[in-house]
Structures are given as C-alpha cells and as structure tokens.
C-alpha atoms as one frame of an Amber mdcrd trajectory, in Angstrom:
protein
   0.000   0.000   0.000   2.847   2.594   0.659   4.753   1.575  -2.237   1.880
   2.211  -4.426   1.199   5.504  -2.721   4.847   6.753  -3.205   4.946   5.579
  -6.918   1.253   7.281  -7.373   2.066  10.360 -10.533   0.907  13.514  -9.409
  -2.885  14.033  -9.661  -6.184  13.034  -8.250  -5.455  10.115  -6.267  -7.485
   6.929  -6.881  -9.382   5.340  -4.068  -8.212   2.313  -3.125 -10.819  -0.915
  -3.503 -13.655  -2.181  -1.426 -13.940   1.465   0.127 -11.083   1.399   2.635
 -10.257   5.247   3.433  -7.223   6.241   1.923  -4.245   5.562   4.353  -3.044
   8.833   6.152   0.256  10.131   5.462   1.917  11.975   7.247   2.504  15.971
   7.096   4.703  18.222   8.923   4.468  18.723  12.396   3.104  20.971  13.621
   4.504  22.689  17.182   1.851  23.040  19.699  -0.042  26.457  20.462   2.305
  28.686  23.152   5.969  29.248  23.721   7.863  26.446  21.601   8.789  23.135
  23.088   6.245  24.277  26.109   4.463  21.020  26.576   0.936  20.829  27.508
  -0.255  20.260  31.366  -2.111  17.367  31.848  -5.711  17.393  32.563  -5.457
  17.136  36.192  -3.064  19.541  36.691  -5.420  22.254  34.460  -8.542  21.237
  36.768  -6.697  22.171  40.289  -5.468  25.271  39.021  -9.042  26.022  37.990
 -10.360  25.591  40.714  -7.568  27.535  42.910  -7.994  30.198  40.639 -11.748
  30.186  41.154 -11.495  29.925  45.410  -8.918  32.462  45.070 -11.851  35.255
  44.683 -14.065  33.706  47.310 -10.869  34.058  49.750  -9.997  37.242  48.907
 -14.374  38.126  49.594 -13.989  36.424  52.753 -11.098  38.433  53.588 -12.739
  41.570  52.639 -15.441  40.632  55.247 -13.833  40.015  58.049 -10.944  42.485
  57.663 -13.158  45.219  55.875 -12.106  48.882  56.162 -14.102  50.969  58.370
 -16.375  53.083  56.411 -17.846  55.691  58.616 -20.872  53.611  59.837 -21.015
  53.656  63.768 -19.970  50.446  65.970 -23.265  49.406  67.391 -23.652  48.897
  71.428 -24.989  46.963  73.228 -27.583  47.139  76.306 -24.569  46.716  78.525
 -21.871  48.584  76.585 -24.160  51.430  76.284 -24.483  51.285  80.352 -20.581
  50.992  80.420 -20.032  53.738  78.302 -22.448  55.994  79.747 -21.033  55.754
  83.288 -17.034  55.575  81.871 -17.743  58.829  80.063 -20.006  60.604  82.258
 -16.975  60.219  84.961 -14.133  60.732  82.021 -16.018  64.487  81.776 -16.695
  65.022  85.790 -12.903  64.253  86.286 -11.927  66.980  83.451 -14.122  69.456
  84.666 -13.364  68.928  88.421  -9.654  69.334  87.465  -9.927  71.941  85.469
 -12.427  74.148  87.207 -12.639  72.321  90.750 -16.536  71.990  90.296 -18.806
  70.636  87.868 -19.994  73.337  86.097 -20.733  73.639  81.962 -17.954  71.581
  80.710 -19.852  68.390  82.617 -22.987  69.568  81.407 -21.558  70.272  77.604
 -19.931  66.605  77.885 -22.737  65.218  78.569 -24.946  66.228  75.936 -22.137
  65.059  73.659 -21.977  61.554  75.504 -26.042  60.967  75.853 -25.883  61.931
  71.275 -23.185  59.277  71.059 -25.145  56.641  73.062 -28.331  57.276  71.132
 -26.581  57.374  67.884 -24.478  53.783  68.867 -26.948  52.011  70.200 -28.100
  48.910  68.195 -31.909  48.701  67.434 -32.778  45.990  69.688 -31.398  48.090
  72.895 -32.279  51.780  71.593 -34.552  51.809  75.344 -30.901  51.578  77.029
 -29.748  54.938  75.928 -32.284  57.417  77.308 -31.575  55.167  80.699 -28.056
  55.197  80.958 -26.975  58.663  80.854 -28.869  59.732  83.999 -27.182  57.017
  85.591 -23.746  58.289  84.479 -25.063  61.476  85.671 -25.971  60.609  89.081
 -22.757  58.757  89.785 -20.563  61.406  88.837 -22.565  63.779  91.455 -21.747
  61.186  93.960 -18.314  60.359  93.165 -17.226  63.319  91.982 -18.986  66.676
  93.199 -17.396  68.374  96.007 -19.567  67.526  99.369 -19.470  70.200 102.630
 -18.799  67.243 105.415 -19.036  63.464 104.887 -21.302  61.206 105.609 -24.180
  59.756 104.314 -26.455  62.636 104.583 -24.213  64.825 103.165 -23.689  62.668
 100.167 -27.580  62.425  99.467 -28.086  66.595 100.302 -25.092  67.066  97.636
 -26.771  64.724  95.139 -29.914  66.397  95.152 -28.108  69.842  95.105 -26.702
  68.402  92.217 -29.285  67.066  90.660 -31.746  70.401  91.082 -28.668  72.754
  90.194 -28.134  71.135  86.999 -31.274  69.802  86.133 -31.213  71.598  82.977
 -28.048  69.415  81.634 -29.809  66.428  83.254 -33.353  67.154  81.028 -31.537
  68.523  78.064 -29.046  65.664  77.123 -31.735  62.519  78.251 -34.259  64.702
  75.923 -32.086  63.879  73.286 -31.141  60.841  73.179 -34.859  60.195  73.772
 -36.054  62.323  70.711 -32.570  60.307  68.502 -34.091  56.875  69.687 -37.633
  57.858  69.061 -36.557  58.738  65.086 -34.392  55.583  65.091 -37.301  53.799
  66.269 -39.543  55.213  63.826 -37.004  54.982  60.739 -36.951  51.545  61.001
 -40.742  50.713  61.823 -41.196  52.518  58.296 -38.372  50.566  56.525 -39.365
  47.383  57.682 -43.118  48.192  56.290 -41.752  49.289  53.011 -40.551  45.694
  52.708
C-alpha cells in the first residue's frame, strides 16, 4: 500500500478498492499552540489550578469581610456597653471638669450632651430603650463620686446629690431629651423601613 502511494504520478489520487479510506500520510508537524517546546499540562493539573484560581476570589471576599475597612458607619452597642459607656464617660467628663475648674460646672454639662448623642446614635436597634436610661445614671454617679460635698457622711452625700441634681437639672433634662427624641426617630425609621418591605 505505501509503495503504491509513493509511486502514485501527481494528480487526483485513486481510491483504493472495497472502500477502505485512503491511508493517512503523514505531514509536517506541527509545534503546539504557546511558547515552543512548552508542553501541555495534563488534565489534572489544568482542573486544580481552575479551581484555585476560582477559590482564590471567594478568599480574597472572605477576607474583605472580616478584615473590611471601616467606612464611617457607627460600631453598634450593646444594652450593657451602652451602660458601660455611659457611666465611663459621664466620669471621664466630671474628672476633666473637676480638674480643670474644681466643680462641675458647663464643661460636665456640655460633655454630657455630647456623651447621651453618642449613646443614642451607637446604640443597636434591639437596645435603643438603654440609651435614654443610661446617661442619667452616668449622671448621678458622677454627682456622687465626683462633686465636692461640705462634710461626709451619708447625709451629706444624698443633700449634695440632690443639690446636684436640682442645680443642673437643665443638663440632666436637656441631654436625656435627646437621646430620647434620637431613639424615638431611630425607632420610627426603622418601623417605616421594615413596612416598606
């Protein structure tokens, strides 16, 4: 069969009998697709890259998740952490003012209106009641701990605390007011989102 092949003149070539397909010779060869000589990776090695490269972005989201940037959205508190950070402020401010000033006089009262905002603002929606409740507490500790009293003793501590308490009643109502009024409109904000749904 090859030697008739090879001996065949130039021309149509003649089908050889009882239909067999012509036999193939063979051409040039042809260097694979890519950098020459680069060989081909086997099957198995092309499916784990595959799917490397496809958990690679599902890492890199998972990463993005847990190690996101902050993006200016408040860190939500809790019941307790809004009760800890009432009363750890609340003193922070006393302290300032009582060392500044030796009294507590409008920087206490200006600190707390900035600390009862904070609490209402970083308070998550399931403990927005804690807000409005915790600052007065704050309040009333840092009387007690930290307002200067005419003799000790019991007595004395509870006449200075309601001193206190009436003297700057207006700090006391103004700052609860609004982080009252802030949870309210939280409150509210959401009830309406939630019906939108």
């Amino acid at each position: 069969m090859e030697q008739s092949i090879r001996t065949q003149p130039p021309g149509p070539r003649r089908r050889p009998p009882n239909g067999a397909a012509p036999a193939a010779v063979p051409g040039p060869g042809r260097a694979p697709d890519g950098p020459r000589g680069a060989a081909t990776p086997p099957a198995r090695l092309r499916s784990v890259a595959d799917r490397a490269a496809a958990a690679r972005p599902s890492a890199q989201r998972r990463l993005r998740v847990y190690g996101r940037r902050r993006t200016g959205r408040p860190t939500r508190l809790t019941a307790i952490g809004t009760g800890v950070a009432a009363v750890l402020a609340t003193l922070a401010v006393a302290g300032l003012d009582r060392g500044l000033f030796g009294d507590l006089g409008w920087l206490f009262g200006v600190g707390y209106l900035v600390v009862c905002f904070q609490l209402a603002v970083r308070v998550r929606y399931a403990d927005l009641l804690a807000a409005p409740i915790s600052g007065p507490i704050g309040f009333a500790l840092a009387l007690v701990l930290l307002a200067p009293v005419s003799s000790p003793g019991i007595t004395a501590q509870l006449v200075a605390l309601a001193t206190g308490l009436a003297l700057r009643a207006g700090w006391l109502f103004s700052g609860t007011g609004l982080a009252a009024v802030i949870v309210l409109a939280r409150f509210v904000a959401q009830r309406r989102i939630h019906r939108s749904r």
